[in-house]
mmCIF file of C-alpha atoms and ligand atoms in Angstrom:
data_model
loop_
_atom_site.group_PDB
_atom_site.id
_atom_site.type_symbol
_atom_site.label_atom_id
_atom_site.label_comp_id
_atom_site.label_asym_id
_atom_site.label_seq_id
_atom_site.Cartn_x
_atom_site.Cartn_y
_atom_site.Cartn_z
ATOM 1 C CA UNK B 1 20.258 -37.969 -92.527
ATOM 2 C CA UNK B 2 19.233 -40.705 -90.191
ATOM 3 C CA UNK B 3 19.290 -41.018 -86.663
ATOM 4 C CA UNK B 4 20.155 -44.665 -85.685
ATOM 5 C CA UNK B 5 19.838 -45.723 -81.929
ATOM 6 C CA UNK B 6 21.502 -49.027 -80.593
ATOM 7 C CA UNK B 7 20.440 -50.759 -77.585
ATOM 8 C CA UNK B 8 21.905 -52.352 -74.368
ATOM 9 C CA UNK B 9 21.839 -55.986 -76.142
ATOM 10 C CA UNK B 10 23.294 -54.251 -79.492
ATOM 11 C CA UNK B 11 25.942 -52.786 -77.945
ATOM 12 C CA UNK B 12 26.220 -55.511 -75.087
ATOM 13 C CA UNK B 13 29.181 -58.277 -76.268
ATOM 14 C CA UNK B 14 32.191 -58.333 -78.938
ATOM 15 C CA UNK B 15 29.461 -60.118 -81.442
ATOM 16 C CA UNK B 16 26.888 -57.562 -81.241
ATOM 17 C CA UNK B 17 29.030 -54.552 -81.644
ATOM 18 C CA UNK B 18 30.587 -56.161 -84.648
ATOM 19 C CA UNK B 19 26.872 -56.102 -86.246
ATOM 20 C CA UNK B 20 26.569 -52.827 -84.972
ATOM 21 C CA UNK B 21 29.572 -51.395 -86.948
ATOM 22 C CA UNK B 22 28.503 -53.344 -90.330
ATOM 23 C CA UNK B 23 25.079 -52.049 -89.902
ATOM 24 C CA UNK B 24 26.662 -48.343 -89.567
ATOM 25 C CA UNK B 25 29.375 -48.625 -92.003
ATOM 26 C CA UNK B 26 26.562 -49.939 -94.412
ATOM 27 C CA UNK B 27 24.660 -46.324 -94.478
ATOM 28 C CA UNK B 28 25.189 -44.178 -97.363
ATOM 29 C CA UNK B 29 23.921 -41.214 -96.024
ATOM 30 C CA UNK B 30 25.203 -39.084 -93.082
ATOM 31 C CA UNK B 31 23.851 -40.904 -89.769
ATOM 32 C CA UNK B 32 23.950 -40.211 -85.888
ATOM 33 C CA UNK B 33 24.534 -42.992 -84.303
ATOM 34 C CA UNK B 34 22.969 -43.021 -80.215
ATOM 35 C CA UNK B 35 24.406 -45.884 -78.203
ATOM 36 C CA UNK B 36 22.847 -47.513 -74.565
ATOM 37 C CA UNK B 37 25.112 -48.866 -72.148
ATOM 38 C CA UNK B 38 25.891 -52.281 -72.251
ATOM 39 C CA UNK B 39 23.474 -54.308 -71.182
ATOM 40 C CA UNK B 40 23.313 -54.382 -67.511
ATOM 41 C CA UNK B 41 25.842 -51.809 -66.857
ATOM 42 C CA UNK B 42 23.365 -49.512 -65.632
ATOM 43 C CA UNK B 43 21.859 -51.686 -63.024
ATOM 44 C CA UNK B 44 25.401 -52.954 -62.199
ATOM 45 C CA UNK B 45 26.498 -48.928 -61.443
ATOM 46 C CA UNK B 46 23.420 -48.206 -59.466
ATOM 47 C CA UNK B 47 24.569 -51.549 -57.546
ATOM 48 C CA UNK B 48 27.355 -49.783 -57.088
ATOM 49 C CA UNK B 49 26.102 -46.295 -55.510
ATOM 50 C CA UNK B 50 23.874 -49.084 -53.253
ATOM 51 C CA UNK B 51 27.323 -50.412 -51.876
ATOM 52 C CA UNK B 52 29.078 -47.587 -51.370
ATOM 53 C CA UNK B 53 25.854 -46.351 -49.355
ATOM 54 C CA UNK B 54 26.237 -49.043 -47.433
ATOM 55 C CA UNK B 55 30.332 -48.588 -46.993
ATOM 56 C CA UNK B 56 30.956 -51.884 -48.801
ATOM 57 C CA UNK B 57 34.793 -50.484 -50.332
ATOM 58 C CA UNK B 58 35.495 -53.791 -51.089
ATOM 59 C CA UNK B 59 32.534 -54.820 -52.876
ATOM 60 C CA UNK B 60 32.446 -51.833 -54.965
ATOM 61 C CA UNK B 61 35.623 -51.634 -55.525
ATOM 62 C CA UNK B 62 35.859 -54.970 -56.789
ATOM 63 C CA UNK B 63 32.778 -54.227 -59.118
ATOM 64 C CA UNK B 64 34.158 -51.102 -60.892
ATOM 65 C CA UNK B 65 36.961 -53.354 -61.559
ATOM 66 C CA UNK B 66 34.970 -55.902 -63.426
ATOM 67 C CA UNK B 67 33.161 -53.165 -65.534
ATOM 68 C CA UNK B 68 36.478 -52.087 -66.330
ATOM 69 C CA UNK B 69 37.651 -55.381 -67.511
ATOM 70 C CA UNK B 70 34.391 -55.585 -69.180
ATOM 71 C CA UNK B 71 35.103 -52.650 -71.577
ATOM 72 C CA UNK B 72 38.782 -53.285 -72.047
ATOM 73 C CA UNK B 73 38.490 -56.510 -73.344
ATOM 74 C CA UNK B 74 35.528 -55.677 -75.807
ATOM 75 C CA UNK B 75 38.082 -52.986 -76.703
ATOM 76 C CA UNK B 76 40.382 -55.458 -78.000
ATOM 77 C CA UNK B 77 37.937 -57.065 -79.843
ATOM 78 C CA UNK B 78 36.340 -54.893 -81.471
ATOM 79 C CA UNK B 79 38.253 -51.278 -81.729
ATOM 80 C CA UNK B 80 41.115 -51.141 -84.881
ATOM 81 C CA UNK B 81 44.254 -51.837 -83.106
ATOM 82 C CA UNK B 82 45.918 -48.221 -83.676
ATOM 83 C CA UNK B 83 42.911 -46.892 -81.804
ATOM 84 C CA UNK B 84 42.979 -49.134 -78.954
ATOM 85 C CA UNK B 85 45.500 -47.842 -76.420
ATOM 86 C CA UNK B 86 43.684 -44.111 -76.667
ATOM 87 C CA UNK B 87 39.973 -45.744 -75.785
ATOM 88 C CA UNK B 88 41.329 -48.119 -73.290
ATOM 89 C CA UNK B 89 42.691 -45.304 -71.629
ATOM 90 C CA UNK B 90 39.830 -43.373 -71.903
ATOM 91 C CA UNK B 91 38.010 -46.300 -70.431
ATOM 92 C CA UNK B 92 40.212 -46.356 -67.619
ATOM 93 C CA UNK B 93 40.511 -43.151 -66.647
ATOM 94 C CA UNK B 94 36.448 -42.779 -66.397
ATOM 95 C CA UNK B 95 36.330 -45.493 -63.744
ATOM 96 C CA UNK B 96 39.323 -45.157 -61.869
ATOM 97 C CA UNK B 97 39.719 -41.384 -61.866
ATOM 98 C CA UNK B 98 35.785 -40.527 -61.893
ATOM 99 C CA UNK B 99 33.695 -43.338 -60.530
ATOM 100 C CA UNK B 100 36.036 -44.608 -58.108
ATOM 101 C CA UNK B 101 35.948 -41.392 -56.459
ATOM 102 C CA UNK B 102 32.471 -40.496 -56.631
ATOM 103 C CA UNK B 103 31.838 -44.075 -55.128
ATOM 104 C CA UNK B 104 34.242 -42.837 -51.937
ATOM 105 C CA UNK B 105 32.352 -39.809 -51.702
ATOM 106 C CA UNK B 106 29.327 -41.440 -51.374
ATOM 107 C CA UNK B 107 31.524 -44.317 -48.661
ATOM 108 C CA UNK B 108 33.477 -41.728 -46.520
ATOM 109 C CA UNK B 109 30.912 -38.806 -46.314
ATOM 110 C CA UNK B 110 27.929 -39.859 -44.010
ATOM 111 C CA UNK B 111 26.509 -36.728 -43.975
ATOM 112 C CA UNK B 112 25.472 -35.994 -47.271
ATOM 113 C CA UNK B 113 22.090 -35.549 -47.819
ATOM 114 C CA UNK B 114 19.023 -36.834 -49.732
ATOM 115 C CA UNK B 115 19.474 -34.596 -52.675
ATOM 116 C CA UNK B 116 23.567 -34.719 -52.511
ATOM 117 C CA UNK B 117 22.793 -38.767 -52.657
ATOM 118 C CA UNK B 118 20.620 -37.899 -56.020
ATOM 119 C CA UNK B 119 23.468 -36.028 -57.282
ATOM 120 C CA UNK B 120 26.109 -38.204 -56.738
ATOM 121 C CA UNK B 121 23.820 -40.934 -58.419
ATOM 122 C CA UNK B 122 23.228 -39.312 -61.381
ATOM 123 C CA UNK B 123 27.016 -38.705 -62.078
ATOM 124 C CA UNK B 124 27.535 -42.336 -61.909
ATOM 125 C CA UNK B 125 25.020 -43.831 -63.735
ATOM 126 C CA UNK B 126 25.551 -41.314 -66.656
ATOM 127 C CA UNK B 127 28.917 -43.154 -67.130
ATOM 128 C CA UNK B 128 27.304 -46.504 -68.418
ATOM 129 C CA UNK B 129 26.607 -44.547 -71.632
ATOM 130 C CA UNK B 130 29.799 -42.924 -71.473
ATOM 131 C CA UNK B 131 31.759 -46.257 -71.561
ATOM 132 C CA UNK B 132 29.935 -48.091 -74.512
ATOM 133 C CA UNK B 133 29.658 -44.970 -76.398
ATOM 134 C CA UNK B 134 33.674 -44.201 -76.018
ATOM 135 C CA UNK B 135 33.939 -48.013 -77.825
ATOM 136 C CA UNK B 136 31.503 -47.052 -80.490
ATOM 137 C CA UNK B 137 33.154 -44.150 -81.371
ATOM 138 C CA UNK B 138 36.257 -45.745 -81.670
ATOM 139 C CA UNK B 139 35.452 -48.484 -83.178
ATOM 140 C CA UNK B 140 33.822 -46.982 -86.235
ATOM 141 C CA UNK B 141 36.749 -45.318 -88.418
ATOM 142 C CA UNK B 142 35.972 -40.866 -88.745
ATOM 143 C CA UNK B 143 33.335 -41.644 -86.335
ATOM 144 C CA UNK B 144 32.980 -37.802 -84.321
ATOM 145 C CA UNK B 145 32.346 -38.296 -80.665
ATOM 146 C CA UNK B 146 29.608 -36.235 -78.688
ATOM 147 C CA UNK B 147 28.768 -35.478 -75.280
ATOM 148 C CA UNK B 148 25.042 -35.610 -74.806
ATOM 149 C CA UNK B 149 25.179 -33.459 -71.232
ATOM 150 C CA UNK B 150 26.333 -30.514 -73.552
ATOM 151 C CA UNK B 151 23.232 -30.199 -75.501
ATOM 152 C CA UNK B 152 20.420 -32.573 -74.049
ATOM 153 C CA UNK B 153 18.578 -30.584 -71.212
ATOM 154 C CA UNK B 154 16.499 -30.967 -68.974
ATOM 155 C CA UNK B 155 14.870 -28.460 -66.111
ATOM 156 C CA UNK B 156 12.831 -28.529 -63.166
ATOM 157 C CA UNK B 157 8.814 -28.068 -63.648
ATOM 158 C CA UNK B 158 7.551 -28.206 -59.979
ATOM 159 C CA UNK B 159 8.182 -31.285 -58.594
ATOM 160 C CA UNK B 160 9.478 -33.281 -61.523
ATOM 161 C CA UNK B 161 12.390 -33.351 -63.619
ATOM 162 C CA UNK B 162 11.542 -32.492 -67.347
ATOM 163 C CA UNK B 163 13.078 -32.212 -70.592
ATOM 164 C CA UNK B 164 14.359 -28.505 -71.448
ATOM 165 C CA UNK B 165 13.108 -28.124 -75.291
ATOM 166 C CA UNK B 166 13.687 -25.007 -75.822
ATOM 167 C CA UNK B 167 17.364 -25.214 -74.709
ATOM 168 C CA UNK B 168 17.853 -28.328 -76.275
ATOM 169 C CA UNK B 169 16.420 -27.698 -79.657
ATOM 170 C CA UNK B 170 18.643 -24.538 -79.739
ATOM 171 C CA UNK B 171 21.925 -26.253 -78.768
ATOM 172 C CA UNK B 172 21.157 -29.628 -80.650
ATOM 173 C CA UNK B 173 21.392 -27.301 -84.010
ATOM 174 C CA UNK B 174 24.124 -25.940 -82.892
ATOM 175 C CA UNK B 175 25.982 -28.776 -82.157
ATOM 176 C CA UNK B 176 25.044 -30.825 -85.466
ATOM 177 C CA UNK B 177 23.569 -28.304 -88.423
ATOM 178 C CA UNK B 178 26.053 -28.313 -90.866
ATOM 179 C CA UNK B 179 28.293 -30.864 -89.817
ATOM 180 C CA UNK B 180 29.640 -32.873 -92.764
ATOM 181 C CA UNK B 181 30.959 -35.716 -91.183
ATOM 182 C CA UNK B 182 29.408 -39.017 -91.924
ATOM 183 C CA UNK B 183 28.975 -40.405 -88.712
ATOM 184 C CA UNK B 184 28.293 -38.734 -85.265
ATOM 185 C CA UNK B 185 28.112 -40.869 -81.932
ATOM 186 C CA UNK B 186 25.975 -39.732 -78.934
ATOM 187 C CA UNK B 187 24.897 -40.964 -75.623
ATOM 188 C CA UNK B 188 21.350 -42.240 -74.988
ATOM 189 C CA UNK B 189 19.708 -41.826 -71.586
ATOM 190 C CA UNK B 190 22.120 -39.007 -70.041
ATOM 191 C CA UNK B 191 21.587 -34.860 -69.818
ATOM 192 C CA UNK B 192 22.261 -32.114 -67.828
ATOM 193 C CA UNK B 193 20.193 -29.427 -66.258
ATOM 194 C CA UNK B 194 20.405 -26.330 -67.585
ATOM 195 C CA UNK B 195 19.967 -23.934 -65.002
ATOM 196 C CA UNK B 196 23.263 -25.534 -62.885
ATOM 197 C CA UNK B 197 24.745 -28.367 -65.243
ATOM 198 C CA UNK B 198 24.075 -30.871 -62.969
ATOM 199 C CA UNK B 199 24.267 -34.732 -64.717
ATOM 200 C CA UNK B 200 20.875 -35.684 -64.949
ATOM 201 C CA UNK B 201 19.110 -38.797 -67.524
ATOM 202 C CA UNK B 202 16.024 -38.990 -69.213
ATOM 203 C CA UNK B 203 14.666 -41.907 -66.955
ATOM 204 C CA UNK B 204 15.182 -45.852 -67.508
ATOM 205 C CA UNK B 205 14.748 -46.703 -71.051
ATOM 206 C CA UNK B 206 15.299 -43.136 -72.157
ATOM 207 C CA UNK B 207 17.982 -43.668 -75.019
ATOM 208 C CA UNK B 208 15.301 -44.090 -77.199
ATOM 209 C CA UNK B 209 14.162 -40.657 -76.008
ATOM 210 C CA UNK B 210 17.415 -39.225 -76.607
ATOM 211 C CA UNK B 211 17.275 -40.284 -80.283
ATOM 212 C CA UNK B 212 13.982 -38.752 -81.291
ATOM 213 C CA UNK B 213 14.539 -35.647 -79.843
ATOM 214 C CA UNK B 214 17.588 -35.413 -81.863
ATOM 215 C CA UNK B 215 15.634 -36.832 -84.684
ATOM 216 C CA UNK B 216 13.069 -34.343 -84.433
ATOM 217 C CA UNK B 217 15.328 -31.198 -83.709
ATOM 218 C CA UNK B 218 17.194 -32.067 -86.997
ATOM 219 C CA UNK B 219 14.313 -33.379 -89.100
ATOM 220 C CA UNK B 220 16.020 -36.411 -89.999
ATOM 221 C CA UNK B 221 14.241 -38.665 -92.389
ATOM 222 C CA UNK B 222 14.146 -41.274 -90.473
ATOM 223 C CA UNK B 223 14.704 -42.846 -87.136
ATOM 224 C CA UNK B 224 16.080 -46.653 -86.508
ATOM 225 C CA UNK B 225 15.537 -48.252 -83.239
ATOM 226 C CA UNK B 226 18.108 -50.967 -83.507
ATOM 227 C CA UNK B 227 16.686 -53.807 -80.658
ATOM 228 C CA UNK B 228 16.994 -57.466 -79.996
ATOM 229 C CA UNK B 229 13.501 -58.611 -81.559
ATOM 230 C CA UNK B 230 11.845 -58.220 -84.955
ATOM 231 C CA UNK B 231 9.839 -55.274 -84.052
ATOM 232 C CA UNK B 232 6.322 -55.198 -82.484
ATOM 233 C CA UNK B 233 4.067 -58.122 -82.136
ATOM 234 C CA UNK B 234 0.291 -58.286 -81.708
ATOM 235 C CA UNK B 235 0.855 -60.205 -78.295
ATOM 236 C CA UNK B 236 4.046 -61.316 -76.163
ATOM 237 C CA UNK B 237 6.301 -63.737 -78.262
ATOM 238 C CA UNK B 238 8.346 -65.020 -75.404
ATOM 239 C CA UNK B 239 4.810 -66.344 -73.823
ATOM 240 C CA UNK B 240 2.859 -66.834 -76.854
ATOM 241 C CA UNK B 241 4.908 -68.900 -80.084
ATOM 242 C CA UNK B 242 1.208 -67.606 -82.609
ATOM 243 C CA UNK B 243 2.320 -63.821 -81.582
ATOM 244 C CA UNK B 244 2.446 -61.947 -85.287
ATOM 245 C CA UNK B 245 4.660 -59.289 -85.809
ATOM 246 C CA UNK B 246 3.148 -55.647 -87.060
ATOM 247 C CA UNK B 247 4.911 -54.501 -90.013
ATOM 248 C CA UNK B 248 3.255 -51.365 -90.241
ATOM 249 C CA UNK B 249 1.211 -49.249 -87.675
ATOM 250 C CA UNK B 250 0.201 -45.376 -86.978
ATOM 251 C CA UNK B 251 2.033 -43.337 -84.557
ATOM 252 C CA UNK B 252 -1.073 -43.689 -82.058
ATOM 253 C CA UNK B 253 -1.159 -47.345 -82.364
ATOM 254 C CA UNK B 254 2.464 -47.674 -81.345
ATOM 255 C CA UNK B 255 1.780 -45.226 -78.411
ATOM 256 C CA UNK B 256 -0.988 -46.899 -77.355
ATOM 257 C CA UNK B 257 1.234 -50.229 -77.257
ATOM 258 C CA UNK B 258 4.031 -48.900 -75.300
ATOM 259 C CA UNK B 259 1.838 -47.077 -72.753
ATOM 260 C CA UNK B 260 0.167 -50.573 -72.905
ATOM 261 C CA UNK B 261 3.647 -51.666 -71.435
ATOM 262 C CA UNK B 262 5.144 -53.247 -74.743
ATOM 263 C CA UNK B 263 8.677 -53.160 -73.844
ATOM 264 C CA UNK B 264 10.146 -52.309 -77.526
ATOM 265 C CA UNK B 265 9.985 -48.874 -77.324
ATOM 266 C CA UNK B 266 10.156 -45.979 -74.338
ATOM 267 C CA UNK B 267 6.874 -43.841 -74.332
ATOM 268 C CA UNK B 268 7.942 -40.443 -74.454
ATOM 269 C CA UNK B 269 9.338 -41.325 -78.033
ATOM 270 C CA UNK B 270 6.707 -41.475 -79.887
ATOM 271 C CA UNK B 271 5.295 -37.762 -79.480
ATOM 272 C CA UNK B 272 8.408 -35.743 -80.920
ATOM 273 C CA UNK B 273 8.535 -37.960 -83.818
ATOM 274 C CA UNK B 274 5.056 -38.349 -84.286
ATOM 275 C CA UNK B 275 4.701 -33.891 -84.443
ATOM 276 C CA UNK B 276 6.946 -34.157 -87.033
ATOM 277 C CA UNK B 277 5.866 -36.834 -89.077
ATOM 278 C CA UNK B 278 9.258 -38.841 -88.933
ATOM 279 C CA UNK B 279 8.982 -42.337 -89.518
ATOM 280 C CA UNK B 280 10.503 -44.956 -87.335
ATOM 281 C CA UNK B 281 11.530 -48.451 -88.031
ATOM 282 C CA UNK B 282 12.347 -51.040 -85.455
ATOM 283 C CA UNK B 283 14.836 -53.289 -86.497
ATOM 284 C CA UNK B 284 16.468 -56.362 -85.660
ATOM 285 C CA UNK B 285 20.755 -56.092 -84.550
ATOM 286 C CA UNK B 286 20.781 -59.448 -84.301
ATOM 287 C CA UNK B 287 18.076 -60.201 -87.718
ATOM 288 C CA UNK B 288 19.426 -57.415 -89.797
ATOM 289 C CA UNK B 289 17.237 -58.541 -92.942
ATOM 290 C CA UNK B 290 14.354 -58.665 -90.981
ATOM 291 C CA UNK B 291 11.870 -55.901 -92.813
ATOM 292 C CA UNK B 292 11.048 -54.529 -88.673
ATOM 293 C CA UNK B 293 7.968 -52.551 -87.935
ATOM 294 C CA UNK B 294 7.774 -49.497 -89.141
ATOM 295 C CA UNK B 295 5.713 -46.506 -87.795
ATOM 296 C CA UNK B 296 4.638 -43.644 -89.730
HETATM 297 N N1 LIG I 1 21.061 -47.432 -69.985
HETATM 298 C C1 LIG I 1 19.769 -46.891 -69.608
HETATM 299 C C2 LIG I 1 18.914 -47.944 -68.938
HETATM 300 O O1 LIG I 1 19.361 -49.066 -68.750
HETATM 301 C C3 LIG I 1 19.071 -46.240 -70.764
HETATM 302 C C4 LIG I 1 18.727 -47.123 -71.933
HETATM 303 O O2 LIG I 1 19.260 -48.219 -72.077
HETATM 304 O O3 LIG I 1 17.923 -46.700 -72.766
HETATM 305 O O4 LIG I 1 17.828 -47.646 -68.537
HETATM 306 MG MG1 MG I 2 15.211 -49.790 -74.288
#
């Protein structure tokens, strides 16, 4: 089994998602699949809390009805036409009957506090994941659909806001150990705490998080971070054309090149993977022949 995480670019336009579902459909082995957003959606819906903060109906308003747009049309693109009225509908109803309302909350009541703000924040940035990943699943025939709040915790350890391991190694297992279906679909990024189920996320970035801890939990053999560049390079390739790419590297060099800021990969990755010696290859969406980098 292989864990196989897509994102924001991979999963951003009709084009992209149409490599996606080759490169998924190609695997002959069971795989869970972990999607991002699409690429900007999460800024766009934090835009959006902004606006409503500020009691800009209009503005936000009009926004949510762009992101809806946004999705429907990659819908018809990309999703088999018998499936597309059911996700379209699904698409709808998450903006219009959930974020449309947690946007008024956030307009009408100007009481709430600090923490109530944080709340309400949470719940609608978790939805960027929840969009691309209701198009993923539908757009990739038996594909089973998962919702990463139900087993993806996380728990307050003084003042910060931590993954839950225990709670999520136990209901990771339960959620996927001996499952036969080929392909499973799960949300980057988003989680719930366990002690009130609360939407929480893993922090900007954190889909990649979200696939290694369900790498790790299930001891998959290996884990694919599908991105928009070959892998890693030895220096930045957008500011320097002699930049090599690494085909190979330890688990501590690859640390040491995201803590170093290296954009390919979010930090807290690394470690879960690294424990249990599962090997992870960055790869190309857009270069799918491109060999990647691979870290073991
Ligand atoms: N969508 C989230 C973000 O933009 C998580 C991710 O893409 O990994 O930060
Ligand atoms: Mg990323």
């Amino acid at each position: 089994m292989k864990v196989l995480k897509f994102g924001g670019t991979s999963v951003g336009s009709i084009e992209s998602l149409l490599l996606v579902k080759e490169i998924v459909e190609a695997c002959e082995e069971q795989v869970i699949v972990v999607v991002s957003a699409m690429s900007g959606v999460t800024n766009e819906l934090l835009a959006i809390v902004d606006e409503a903060l500020k009691h800009r109906h209009a503005d936000y308003t009009s926004r949510l009805h762009k992101l809806l747009k946004r999705h429907q049309s990659t819908i018809e693109a990309v999703v088999p036409r018998e499936a597309q009225f059911q996700c379209s509908n699904a698409v709808e109803s998450f903006v219009n009957d959930n974020l449309q309302p947690l946007a008024e909350m956030l307009d009408v009541n100007t009481q709430l506090d600090g923490s109530m703000v944080e709340i309400i924040r949470n719940a609608v940035v978790c939805h960027g994941e929840v969009l691309s990943s209701a198009i993923v699943s539908c757009m990739i025939a038996g594909a089973e659909p998962h919702f990463a709040p139900n087993f993806i915790k996380t728990c307050i350890t003084g003042d910060a806001m931590v993954l839950d391991w225990k709670n999520t190694e136990e209901l990771v297992k339960k959620e996927f150990v001996g499952s036969t279906v080929p392909v499973h679909v799960v949300q980057g990024f988003i989680a719930s705490d366990f002690a009130t189920g609360m939407k929480t996320t893993l922090g900007r970035g954190g889909s990649d998080y979200t696939a290694a801890i369900i790498a790790a939990v299930l001891g998959a053999r290996q884990l694919e971070i599908w991105t928009d560049v070959d892998g890693f390079y030895d220096s930045d390739p957008r500011t320097n054309d002699q930049a090599k790419l690494i085909p190979e590297m330890t688990y501590e060099q690859a640390q040491k090149l995201c803590d170093a800021g290296a954009k390919v990969i979010y930090p807290p990755t690394i470690a879960p993977v690294a424990v249990r010696h599962i090997p992870v290859l960055v790869k190309n969406t857009f270069n799918a022949s491109a060999p990647g980098t691979l870290i073991n």
